[in-house]
Short mmCIF file of C-alpha atoms in Angstrom, two decimals:
data_model
loop_
_atom_site.label_atom_id
_atom_site.label_comp_id
_atom_site.label_asym_id
_atom_site.label_seq_id
_atom_site.Cartn_x
_atom_site.Cartn_y
_atom_site.Cartn_z
CA MET C 23 -0.20 0.16 0.02
CA TRP C 24 2.74 2.41 1.08
CA SER C 25 4.70 1.89 -2.32
CA ALA C 26 1.36 2.81 -4.14
CA ILE C 27 1.14 5.77 -2.09
CA ARG C 28 4.72 6.79 -2.80
CA LEU C 29 4.00 6.61 -6.65
CA TRP C 30 1.41 9.20 -6.05
CA PHE C 31 4.19 11.97 -5.02
CA ASP C 32 7.34 10.61 -6.92
CA PRO C 33 6.94 10.81 -10.60
CA ASP C 34 10.42 9.45 -11.11
CA GLU C 35 9.43 6.31 -9.44
CA VAL C 36 6.59 5.93 -11.91
CA ARG C 37 9.13 6.53 -14.80
CA SER C 38 11.54 4.12 -13.50
CA VAL C 39 9.51 1.14 -14.77
CA GLY C 40 9.09 -0.11 -18.21
CA THR C 41 9.51 1.95 -21.33
CA THR C 42 8.13 5.40 -22.09
CA PRO C 43 4.81 4.99 -23.72
CA ASP C 44 3.58 7.49 -26.46
CA TYR C 45 3.13 10.63 -24.83
CA ARG C 46 -0.32 11.07 -26.26
CA PHE C 47 -1.33 8.20 -24.02
CA SER C 48 0.49 9.76 -21.04
CA LEU C 49 -1.51 13.03 -21.70
CA ALA C 50 -4.79 11.32 -22.04
CA ASN C 51 -3.95 9.65 -18.63
CA GLU C 52 -3.53 13.11 -17.28
CA ARG C 53 -6.57 14.59 -18.91
CA THR C 54 -8.61 11.73 -17.25
CA PHE C 55 -7.04 12.66 -13.87
CA LEU C 56 -7.96 16.30 -14.20
CA ALA C 57 -11.54 15.23 -15.19
CA TRP C 58 -11.73 13.24 -11.98
CA LEU C 59 -10.31 16.30 -9.99
CA ARG C 60 -13.14 18.62 -11.44
CA THR C 61 -15.81 15.99 -10.36
CA ALA C 62 -14.26 16.18 -6.94
CA LEU C 63 -14.33 19.79 -6.82
CA ALA C 64 -18.00 20.00 -8.00
CA LEU C 65 -18.84 17.32 -5.12
CA ILE C 66 -17.05 19.29 -2.55
CA GLY C 67 -18.69 22.62 -3.98
CA GLY C 68 -22.18 20.85 -4.01
CA GLY C 69 -21.60 19.67 -0.32
CA LEU C 70 -20.75 23.33 0.78
CA ALA C 71 -23.70 24.63 -1.31
CA VAL C 72 -26.13 21.94 0.70
CA ALA C 73 -24.57 23.25 3.92
CA GLN C 74 -25.38 26.63 3.23
CA PHE C 75 -28.59 27.05 1.32
CA LEU C 76 -30.92 23.94 2.23
CA PRO C 77 -33.18 24.80 5.09
CA GLU C 78 -32.28 23.43 8.54
CA HIS C 79 -33.24 19.52 8.41
CA LYS C 80 -31.49 16.49 9.52
CA LEU C 81 -31.16 15.23 6.10
CA ARG C 82 -28.99 18.72 5.28
CA VAL C 83 -26.27 17.50 7.42
CA VAL C 84 -26.24 14.09 5.87
CA ILE C 85 -26.10 15.12 2.48
CA ALA C 86 -23.41 17.77 2.83
CA VAL C 87 -21.09 15.56 4.71
CA THR C 88 -21.68 12.70 2.20
CA LEU C 89 -20.98 14.96 -0.81
CA LEU C 90 -17.81 16.40 0.98
CA ALA C 91 -16.55 12.98 1.92
CA LEU C 92 -17.11 11.64 -1.72
CA GLY C 93 -15.32 14.55 -3.13
CA ALA C 94 -12.33 13.74 -1.08
CA LEU C 95 -12.52 10.11 -2.15
CA VAL C 96 -12.72 10.98 -5.85
CA ALA C 97 -9.75 13.00 -5.47
CA ILE C 98 -7.63 10.34 -3.76
CA ARG C 99 -9.12 7.79 -6.36
CA ALA C 100 -7.93 10.02 -9.27
CA VAL C 101 -4.42 10.24 -8.25
CA ASP C 102 -4.29 6.49 -7.28
CA HIS C 103 -5.72 5.58 -10.87
CA TRP C 104 -3.48 8.04 -12.58
CA ALA C 105 -0.18 6.30 -11.04
CA ARG C 106 -1.51 2.76 -11.50
CA SER C 107 -2.55 3.52 -15.26
CA GLU C 108 0.76 5.19 -16.09
CA GLN C 109 2.59 2.24 -14.57
CA ALA C 110 0.48 -0.15 -16.55
CA MET C 111 1.23 1.65 -19.87
CA ARG C 112 4.90 1.70 -19.15
CA THR C 113 5.04 -2.17 -18.55
CA GLY C 114 2.76 -3.14 -21.28
CA GLU C 115 0.06 -4.49 -19.25
CA ALA C 116 -3.70 -4.00 -19.36
CA LEU C 117 -4.89 -0.97 -17.74
CA PRO C 118 -6.40 -1.39 -14.19
CA PRO C 119 -10.01 -2.14 -14.19
CA SER C 120 -12.18 0.07 -11.98
CA ARG C 121 -15.69 -0.36 -10.61
CA PHE C 122 -15.34 3.29 -9.12
CA PRO C 123 -17.24 4.94 -11.87
CA ALA C 124 -20.38 3.00 -11.24
CA VAL C 125 -20.24 2.98 -7.84
CA LEU C 126 -19.75 6.92 -7.88
CA ALA C 127 -22.65 7.18 -10.28
CA LEU C 128 -25.02 5.02 -7.97
CA VAL C 129 -23.91 7.38 -4.82
CA VAL C 130 -24.51 10.50 -6.84
CA THR C 131 -27.95 9.17 -7.82
CA ALA C 132 -28.85 8.59 -4.28
CA GLY C 133 -27.49 12.08 -3.33
CA ALA C 134 -29.75 13.58 -6.13
CA VAL C 135 -32.60 11.73 -4.70
CA ALA C 136 -32.06 12.63 -0.97
CA LEU C 137 -31.67 16.44 -2.24
CA LEU C 138 -35.01 16.09 -4.06
CA VAL C 139 -36.65 14.70 -0.85
CA ALA C 140 -34.85 17.38 1.40
CA THR C 141 -36.08 20.20 -0.98
CA LEU C 142 -39.43 19.05 -1.31
CA VAL C 143 -40.14 18.44 2.69
#
């Protein structure tokens, strides 16, 4: 686990294995990482908006904390996926599979339903 975390902060560690892939693939991997970061920022912004603008209700705190925590999780997942994908490209392995997008979609859907309930109640 610690070796995976070390990859997040040491680009030379990522580059030390395998061969350099076509730079377009590395740039595409980086764009994907940045898209995940935008998603994380949007979730965090949504959590702050819920905390500030929904009326006092028990559900408000649950939704706000869930969105904030999910934003943090997406940011961590983004950097981990970037490092694992870069390493896989360099070693000629298949890109790492991920269920995270499906899980994120389900959680965001549940959050949207909870926001709808909180807004209507």
